[in-house]
Short mmCIF file of C-alpha atoms and ligand atoms in Angstrom, two decimals:
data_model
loop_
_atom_site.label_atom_id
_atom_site.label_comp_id
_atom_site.label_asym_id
_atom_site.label_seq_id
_atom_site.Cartn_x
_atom_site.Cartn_y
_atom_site.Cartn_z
CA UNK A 778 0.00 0.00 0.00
CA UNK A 779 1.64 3.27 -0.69
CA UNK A 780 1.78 5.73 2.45
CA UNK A 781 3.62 8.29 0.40
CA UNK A 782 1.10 11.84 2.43
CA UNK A 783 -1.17 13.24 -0.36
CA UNK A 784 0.63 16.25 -0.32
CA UNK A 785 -2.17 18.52 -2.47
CA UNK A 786 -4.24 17.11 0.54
CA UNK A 787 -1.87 18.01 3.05
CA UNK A 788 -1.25 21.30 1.39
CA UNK A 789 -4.81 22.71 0.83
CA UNK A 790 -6.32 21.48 3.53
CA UNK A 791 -3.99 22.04 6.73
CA UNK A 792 -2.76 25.37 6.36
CA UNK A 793 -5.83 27.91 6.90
CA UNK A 794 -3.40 30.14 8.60
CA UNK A 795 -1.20 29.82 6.30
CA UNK A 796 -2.83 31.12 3.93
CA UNK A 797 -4.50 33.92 6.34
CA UNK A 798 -0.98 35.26 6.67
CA UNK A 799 0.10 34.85 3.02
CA UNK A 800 -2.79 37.16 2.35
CA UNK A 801 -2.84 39.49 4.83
CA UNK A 802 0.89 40.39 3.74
CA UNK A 803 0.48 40.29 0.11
CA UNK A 804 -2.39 43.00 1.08
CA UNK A 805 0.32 45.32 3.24
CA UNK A 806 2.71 44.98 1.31
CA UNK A 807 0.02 46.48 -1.35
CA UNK A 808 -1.10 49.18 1.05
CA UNK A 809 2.67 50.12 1.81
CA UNK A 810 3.58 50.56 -2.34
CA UNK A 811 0.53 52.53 -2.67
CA UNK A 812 1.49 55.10 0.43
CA UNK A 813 5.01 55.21 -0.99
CA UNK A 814 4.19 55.46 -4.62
CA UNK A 815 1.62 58.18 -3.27
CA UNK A 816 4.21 60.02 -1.06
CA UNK A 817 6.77 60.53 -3.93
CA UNK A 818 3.98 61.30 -6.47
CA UNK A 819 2.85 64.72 -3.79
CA UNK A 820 6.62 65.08 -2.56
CA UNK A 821 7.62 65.29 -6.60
CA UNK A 822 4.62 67.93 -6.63
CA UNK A 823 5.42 69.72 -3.95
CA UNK A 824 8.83 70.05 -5.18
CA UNK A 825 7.56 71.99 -8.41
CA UNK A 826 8.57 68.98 -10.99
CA UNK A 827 6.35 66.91 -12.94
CA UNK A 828 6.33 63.31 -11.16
CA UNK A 829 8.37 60.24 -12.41
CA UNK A 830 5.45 58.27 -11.05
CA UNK A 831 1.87 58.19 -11.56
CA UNK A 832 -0.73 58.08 -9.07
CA UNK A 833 -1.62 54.70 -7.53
CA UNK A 834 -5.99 54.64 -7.15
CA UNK A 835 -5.39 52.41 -4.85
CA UNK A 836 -5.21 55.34 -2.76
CA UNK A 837 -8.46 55.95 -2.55
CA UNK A 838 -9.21 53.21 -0.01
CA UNK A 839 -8.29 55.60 2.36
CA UNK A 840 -11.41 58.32 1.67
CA UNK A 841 -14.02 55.83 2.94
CA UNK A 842 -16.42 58.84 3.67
CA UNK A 843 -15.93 60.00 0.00
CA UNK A 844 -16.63 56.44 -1.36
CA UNK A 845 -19.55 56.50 0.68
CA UNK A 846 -20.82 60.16 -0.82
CA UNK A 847 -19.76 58.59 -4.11
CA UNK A 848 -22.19 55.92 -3.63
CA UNK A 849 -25.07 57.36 -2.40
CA UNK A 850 -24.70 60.21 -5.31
CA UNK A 851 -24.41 57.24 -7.55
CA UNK A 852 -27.19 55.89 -6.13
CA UNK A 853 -29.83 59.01 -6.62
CA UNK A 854 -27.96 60.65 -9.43
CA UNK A 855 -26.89 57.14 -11.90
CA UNK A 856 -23.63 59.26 -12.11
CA UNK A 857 -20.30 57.06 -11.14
CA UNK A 858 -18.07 60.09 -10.33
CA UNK A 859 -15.10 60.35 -11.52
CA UNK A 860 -13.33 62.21 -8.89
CA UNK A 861 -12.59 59.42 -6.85
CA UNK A 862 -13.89 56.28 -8.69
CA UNK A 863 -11.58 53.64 -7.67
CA UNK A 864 -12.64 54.83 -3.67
CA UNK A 865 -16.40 54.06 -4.99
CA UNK A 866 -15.48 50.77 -6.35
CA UNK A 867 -13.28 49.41 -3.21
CA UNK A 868 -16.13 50.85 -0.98
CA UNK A 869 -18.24 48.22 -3.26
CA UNK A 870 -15.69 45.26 -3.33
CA UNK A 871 -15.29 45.50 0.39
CA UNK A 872 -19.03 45.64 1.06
CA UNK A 873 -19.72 42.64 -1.38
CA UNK A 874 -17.06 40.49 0.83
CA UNK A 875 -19.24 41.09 3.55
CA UNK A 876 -22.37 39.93 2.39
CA UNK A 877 -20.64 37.07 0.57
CA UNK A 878 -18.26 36.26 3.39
CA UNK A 879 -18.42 37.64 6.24
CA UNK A 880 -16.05 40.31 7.71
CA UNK A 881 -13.31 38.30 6.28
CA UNK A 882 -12.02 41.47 5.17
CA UNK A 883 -11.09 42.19 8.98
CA UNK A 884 -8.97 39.21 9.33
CA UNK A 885 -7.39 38.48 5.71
CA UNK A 886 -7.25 42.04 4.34
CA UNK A 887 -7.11 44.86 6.96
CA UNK A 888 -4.13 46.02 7.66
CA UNK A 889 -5.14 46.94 10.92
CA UNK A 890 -6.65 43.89 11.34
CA UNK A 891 -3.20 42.37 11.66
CA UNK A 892 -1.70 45.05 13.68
CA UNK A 893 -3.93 43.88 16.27
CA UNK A 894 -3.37 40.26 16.18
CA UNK A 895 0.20 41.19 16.84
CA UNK A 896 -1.20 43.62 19.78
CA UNK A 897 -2.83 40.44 21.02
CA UNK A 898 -0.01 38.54 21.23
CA UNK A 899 1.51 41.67 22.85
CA UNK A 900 -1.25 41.76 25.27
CA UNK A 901 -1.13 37.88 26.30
CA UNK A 902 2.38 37.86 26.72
CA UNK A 903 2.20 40.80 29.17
CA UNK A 904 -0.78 39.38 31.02
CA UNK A 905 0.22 35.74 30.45
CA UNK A 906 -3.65 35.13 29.02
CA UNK A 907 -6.15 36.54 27.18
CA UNK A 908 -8.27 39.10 29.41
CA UNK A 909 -11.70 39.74 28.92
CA UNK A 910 -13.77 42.68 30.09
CA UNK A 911 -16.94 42.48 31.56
CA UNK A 912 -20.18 42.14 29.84
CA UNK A 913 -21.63 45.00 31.64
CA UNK A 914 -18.32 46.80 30.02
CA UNK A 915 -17.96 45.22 27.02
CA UNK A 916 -21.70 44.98 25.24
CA UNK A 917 -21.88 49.29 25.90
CA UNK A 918 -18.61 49.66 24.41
CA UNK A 919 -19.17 47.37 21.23
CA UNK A 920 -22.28 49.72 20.89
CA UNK A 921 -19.65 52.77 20.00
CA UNK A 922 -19.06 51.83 16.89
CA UNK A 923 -22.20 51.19 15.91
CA UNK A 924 -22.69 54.86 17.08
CA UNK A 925 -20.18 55.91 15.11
CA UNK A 926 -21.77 53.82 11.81
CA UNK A 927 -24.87 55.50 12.72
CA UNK A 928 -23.45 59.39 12.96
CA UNK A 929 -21.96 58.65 8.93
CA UNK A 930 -25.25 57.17 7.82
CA UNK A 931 -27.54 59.47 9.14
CA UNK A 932 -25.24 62.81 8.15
CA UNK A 933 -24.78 61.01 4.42
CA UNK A 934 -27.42 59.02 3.53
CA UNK A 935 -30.47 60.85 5.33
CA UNK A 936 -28.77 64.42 5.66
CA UNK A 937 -27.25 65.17 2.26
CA UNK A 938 -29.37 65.50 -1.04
CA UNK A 939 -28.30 65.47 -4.75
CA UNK A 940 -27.36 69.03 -5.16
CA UNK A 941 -24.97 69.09 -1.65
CA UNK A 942 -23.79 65.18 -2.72
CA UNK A 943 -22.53 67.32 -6.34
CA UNK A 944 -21.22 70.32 -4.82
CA UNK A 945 -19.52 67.88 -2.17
CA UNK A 946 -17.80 65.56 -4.89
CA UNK A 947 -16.09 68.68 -7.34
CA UNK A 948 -15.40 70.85 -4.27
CA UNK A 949 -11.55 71.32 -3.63
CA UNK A 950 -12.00 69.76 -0.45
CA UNK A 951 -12.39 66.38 -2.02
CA UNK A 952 -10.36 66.83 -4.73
CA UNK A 953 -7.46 66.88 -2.68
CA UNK A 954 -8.58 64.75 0.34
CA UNK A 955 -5.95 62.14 -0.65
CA UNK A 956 -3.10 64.81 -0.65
CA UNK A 957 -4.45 66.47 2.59
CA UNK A 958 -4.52 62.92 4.37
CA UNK A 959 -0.83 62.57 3.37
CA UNK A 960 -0.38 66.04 4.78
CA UNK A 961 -1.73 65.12 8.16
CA UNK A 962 0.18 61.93 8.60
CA UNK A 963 3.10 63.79 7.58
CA UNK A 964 2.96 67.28 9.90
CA UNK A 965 0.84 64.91 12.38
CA UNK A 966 0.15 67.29 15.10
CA UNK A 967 0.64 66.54 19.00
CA UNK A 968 -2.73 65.83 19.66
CA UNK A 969 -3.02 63.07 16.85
CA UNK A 970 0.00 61.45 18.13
CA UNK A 971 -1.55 61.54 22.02
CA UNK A 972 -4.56 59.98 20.16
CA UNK A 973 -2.28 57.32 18.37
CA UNK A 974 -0.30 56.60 21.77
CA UNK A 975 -3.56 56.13 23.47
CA UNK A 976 -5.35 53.92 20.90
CA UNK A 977 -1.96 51.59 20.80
CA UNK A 978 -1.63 51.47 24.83
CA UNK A 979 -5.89 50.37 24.74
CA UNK A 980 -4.85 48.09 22.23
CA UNK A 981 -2.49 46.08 24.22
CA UNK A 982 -4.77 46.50 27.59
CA UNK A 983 -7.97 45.62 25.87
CA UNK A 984 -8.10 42.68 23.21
CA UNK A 985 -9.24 44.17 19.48
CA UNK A 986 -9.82 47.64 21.41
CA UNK A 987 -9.87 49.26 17.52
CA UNK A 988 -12.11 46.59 15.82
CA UNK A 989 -14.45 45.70 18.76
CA UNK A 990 -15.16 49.01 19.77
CA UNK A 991 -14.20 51.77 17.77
CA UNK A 992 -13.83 50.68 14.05
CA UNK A 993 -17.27 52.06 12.11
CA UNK A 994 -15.99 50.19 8.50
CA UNK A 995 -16.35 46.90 11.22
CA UNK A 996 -19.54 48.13 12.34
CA UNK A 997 -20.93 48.32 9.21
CA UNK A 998 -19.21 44.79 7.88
CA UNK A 999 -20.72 43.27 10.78
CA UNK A 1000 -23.94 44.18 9.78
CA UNK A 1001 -23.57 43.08 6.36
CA UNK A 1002 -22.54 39.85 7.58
CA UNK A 1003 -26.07 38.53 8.94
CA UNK A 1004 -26.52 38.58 5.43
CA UNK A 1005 -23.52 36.26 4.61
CA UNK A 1006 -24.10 33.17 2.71
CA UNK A 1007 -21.40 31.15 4.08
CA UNK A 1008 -20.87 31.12 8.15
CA UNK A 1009 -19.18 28.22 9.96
CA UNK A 1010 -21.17 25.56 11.38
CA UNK A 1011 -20.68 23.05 13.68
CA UNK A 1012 -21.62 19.30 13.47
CA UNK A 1013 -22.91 18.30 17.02
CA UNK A 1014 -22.94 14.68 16.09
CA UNK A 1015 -19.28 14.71 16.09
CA UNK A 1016 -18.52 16.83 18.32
CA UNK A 1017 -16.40 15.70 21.15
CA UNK A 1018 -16.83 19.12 23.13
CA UNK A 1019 -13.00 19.69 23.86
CA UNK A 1020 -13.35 23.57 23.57
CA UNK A 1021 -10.31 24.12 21.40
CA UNK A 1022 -12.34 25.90 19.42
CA UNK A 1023 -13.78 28.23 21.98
CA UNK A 1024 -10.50 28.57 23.28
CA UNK A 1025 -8.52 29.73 20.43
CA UNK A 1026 -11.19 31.91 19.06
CA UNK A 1027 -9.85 35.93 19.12
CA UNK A 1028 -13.22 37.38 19.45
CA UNK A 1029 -14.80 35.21 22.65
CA UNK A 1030 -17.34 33.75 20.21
CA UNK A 1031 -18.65 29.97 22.53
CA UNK A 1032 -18.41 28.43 19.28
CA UNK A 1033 -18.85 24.93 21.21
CA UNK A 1034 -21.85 25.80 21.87
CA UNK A 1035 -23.22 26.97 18.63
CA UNK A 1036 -24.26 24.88 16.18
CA UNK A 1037 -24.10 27.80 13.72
CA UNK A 1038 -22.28 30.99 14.30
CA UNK A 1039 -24.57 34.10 13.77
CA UNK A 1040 -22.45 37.06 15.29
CA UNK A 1041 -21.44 40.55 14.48
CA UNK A 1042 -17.88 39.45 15.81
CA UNK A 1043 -17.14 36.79 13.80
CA UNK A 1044 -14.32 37.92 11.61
CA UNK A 1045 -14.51 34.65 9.78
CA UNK A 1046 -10.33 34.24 10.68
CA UNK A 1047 -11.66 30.47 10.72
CA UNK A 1048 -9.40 29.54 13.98
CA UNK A 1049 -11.74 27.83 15.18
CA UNK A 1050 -11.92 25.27 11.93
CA UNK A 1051 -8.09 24.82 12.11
CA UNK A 1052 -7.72 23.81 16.02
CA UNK A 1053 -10.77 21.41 15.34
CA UNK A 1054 -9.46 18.24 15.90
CA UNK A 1055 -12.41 16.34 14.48
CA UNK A 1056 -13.21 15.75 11.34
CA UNK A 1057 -15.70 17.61 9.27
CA UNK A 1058 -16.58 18.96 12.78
CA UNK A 1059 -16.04 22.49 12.31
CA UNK A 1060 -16.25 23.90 8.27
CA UNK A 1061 -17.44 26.82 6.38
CA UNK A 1062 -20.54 26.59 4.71
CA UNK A 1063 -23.85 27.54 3.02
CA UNK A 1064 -25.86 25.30 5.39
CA UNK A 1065 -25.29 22.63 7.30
CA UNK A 1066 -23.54 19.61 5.29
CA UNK A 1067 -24.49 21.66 2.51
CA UNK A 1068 -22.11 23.79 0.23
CA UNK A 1069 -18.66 23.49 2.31
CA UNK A 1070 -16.35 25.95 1.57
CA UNK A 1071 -12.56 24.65 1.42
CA UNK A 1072 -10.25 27.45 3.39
CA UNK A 1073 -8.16 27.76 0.20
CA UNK A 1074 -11.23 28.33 -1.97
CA UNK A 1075 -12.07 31.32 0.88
CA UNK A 1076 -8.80 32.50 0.23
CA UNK A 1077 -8.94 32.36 -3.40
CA UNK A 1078 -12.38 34.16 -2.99
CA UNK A 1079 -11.70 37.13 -0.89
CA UNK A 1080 -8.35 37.58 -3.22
CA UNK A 1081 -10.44 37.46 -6.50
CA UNK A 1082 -12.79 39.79 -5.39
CA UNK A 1083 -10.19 42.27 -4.87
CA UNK A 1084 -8.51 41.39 -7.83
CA UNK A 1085 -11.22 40.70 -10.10
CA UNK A 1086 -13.02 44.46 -9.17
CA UNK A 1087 -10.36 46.35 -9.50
CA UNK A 1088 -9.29 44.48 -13.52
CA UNK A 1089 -13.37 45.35 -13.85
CA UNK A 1090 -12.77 49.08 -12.55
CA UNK A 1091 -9.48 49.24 -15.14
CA UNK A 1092 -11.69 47.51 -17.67
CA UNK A 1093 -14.60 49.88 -17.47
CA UNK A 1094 -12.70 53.07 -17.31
CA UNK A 1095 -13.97 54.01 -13.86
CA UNK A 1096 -10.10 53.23 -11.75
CA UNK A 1097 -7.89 56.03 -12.66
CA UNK A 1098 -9.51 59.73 -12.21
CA UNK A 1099 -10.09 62.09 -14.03
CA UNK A 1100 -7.54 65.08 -12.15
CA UNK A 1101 -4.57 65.37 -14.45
CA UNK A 1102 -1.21 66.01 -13.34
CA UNK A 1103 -1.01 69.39 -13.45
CA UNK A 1104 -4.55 70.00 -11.49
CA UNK A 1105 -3.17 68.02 -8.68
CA UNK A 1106 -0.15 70.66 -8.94
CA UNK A 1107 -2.37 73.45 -8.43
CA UNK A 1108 -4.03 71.50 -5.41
CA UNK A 1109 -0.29 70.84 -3.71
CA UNK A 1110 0.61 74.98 -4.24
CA UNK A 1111 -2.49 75.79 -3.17
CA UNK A 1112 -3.82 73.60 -0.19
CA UNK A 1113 -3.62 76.49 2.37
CA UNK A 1114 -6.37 78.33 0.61
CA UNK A 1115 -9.44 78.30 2.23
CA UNK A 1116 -11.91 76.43 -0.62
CA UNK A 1117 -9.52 73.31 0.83
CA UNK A 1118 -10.79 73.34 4.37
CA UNK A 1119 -14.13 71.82 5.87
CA UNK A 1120 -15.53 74.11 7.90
CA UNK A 1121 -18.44 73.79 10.33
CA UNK A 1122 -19.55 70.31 8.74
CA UNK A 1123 -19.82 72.06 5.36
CA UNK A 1124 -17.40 72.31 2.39
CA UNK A 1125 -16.29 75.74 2.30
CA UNK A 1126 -17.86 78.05 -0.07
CA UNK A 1127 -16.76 78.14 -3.69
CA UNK A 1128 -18.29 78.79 -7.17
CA UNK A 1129 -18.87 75.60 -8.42
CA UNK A 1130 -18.81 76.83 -11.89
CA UNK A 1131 -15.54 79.02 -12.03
CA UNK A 1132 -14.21 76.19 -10.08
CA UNK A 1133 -14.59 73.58 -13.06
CA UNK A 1134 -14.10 75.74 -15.83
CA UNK A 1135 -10.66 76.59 -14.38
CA UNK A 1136 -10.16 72.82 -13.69
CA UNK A 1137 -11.23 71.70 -17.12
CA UNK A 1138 -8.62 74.87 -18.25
CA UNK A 1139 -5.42 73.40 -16.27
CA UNK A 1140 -6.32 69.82 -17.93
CA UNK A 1141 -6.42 71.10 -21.52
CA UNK A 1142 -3.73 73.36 -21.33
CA UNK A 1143 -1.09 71.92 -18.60
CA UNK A 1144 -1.17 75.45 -16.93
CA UNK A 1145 0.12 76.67 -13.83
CA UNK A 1146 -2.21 79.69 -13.08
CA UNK A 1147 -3.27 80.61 -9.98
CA UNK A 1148 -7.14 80.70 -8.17
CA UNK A 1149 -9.17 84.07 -9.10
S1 LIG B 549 -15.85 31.99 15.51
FE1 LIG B 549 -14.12 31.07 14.43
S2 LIG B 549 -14.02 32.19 12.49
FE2 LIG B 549 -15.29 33.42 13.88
S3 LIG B 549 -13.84 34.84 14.84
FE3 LIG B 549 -14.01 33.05 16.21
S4 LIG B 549 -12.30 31.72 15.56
FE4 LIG B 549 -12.60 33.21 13.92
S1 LIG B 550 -12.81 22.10 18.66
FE1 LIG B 550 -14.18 20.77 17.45
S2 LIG B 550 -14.51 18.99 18.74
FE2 LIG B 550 -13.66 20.56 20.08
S3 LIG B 550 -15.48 21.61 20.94
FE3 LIG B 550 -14.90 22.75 19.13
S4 LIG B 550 -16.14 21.86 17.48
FE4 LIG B 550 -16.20 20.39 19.19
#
């Protein structure tokens, strides 16, 4: 009899983690060529020379509030912006993983998402185990940020009509959001950096401080995922109720206790499915026994959906925007103007129609002319 290990079995079926970690770097290291590309693209700017570099969209997965105007004015309006486009359609990818599976983006594409596992680790090998708060602590707290979910929706979705969705998307303000984030990571004042400090320190005190509590993009993923298709199940039958499941599970989910796991929490990190001992005890699925999802095929999902909207973004014209080279000039030598600030929970004043024509002026002609 031949006892050579099927390795393809060995391989695609015993390395969840594996392939957890393979993803959530290949997503950094994705995040950290965008911020660099991005950085030398406004530094080159700044500098008065035309960049040697173009402008990575990726970018744009840092405006979430803009993708979220974007969508809403797509929404009421059937117009797919193109001030920010590749924002709107990374807003869209990452909502679609969370009604297809779960908030998997949490735990195999968010970069902070991995931070804090390593804050964990921080914060068990300070307190030799894994503390948990309260529940008369912890259930208020995870209501924050649904709170903070709620303040977005309410100011975008209910709050803001066509006209102030249109004079929000072509304002300066949001034009240059990308370069003024860069800006306030790089001159990051004191109090941002006492925020920061704070946020890191909770981190290692409280387990998933960021994503339990605070994190609204979480808040809204966890919402999304009731919806899910797929959630992991577990087969009672065989069953042997060790607990390793429970145990090694980051978010305090009683998942030996559950035959199917219906929680906000549940960053689908699938843990529990790889300290399983049993057999086809633990799995991924549509339903029960029905539909199971092999951990590499997750993998290969969450990846393709990433991959697969951003070649249909690049396909369809709507990744790269519309602001040429020498427009974003103008917004680097003129940032400190005050049409770039936000002011009172408005956009500050400016004539939308001067505004464009000059725009549209600076694209056709490359000129550097300055605001009248
Ligand atoms: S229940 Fe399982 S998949 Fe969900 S967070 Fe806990 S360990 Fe991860
Ligand atoms: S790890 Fe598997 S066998 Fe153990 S309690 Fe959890 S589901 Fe049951």
């Amino acid at each position: 009899m031949n006892k050579t290990p099927n390795i393809s079995k060995i391989f695609l079926q015993q390395n969840i983690q594996l392939y957890r970690k393979i993803v959530q770097y290949l997503f950094l290291a994705t995040v950290v060529s965008i911020g660099v590309k991005f950085s030398i693209f406004v530094s080159q700017l700044a500098s008065g020379i035309l960049p040697t570099v173009s402008r990575p969209p990726g970018i744009e997965a840092f405006l979430p509030i803009s993708a979220l105007i974007s969508l809403k004015y797509w929404l009421v309006t059937g117009i797919f912006n193109q001030v920010h486009p590749s924002g709107l359609i990374i807003l869209m990818i990452v909502l679609s993983t969370g009604v297809l599976l779960k908030r998997g983006f949490c735990s195999w594409i968010c970069p902070l998402g991995l931070l804090t596992e390593y804050l964990n680790r921080l914060h068990k090998f300070i307190f030799r185990k894994n503390v948990k708060l309260p529940p008369w602590l912890d259930y208020p707290l995870r209501s924050l940020k649904y709170l903070l979910l709620a303040f977005f929706l309410w100011s975008i979705i209910l709050q803001m009509g066509a006209a102030v969705l249109d004079y929000f998307i072509y304002s300066p303000y949001n034009m240059a959001a990308d370069i003024k984030m860069l800006y306030f990571f790089k001159d990051i004042s004191h109090f941002t950096i006492w925020v920061l400090v704070a946020l890191f320190v909770l981190s290692i005190l409280i387990r998933n401080f960021w994503c339990r509590y605070l994190c609204p993009y979480g808040a809204l993923l966890g919402v999304l995922s009731f919806l899910s298709i797929f959630k992991v199940h577990r087969n009672e039958g065989t069953c042997t109720d060790c607990r390793k499941c429970t145990r090694t599970c980051p978010v305090d989910i009683k998942v030996h206790k559950t035959s199917s796991i219906v929680s906000d929490e549940c960053h689908a990190c699938l843990k529990c499915v790889d300290a399983c001992p049993e057999n086809d005890t633990l799995y991924i699925s549509v339903s029960k026994r029905k539909g199971i999802l092999k951990p590499w095929i997750y993998a290969a999902a969450i990846c393709l959906l990433f991959i697969g909207g951003s070649l249909t973004g690049r396909i369809t014209d709507y990744w790269q925007n519309n602001i040429s080279t020498h427009e974003y000039m103008f917004h680097v030598r003129h940032l400190d103007l005050p049409i770039y600030q936000h002011t009172r929970g408005n956009v500050s004043a400016y004539n939308k129609a001067s505004w464009l024509r000059m725009m549209q002026e600076i694209r056709q002609t490359g000129e550097k002319r300055s605001p009248s």
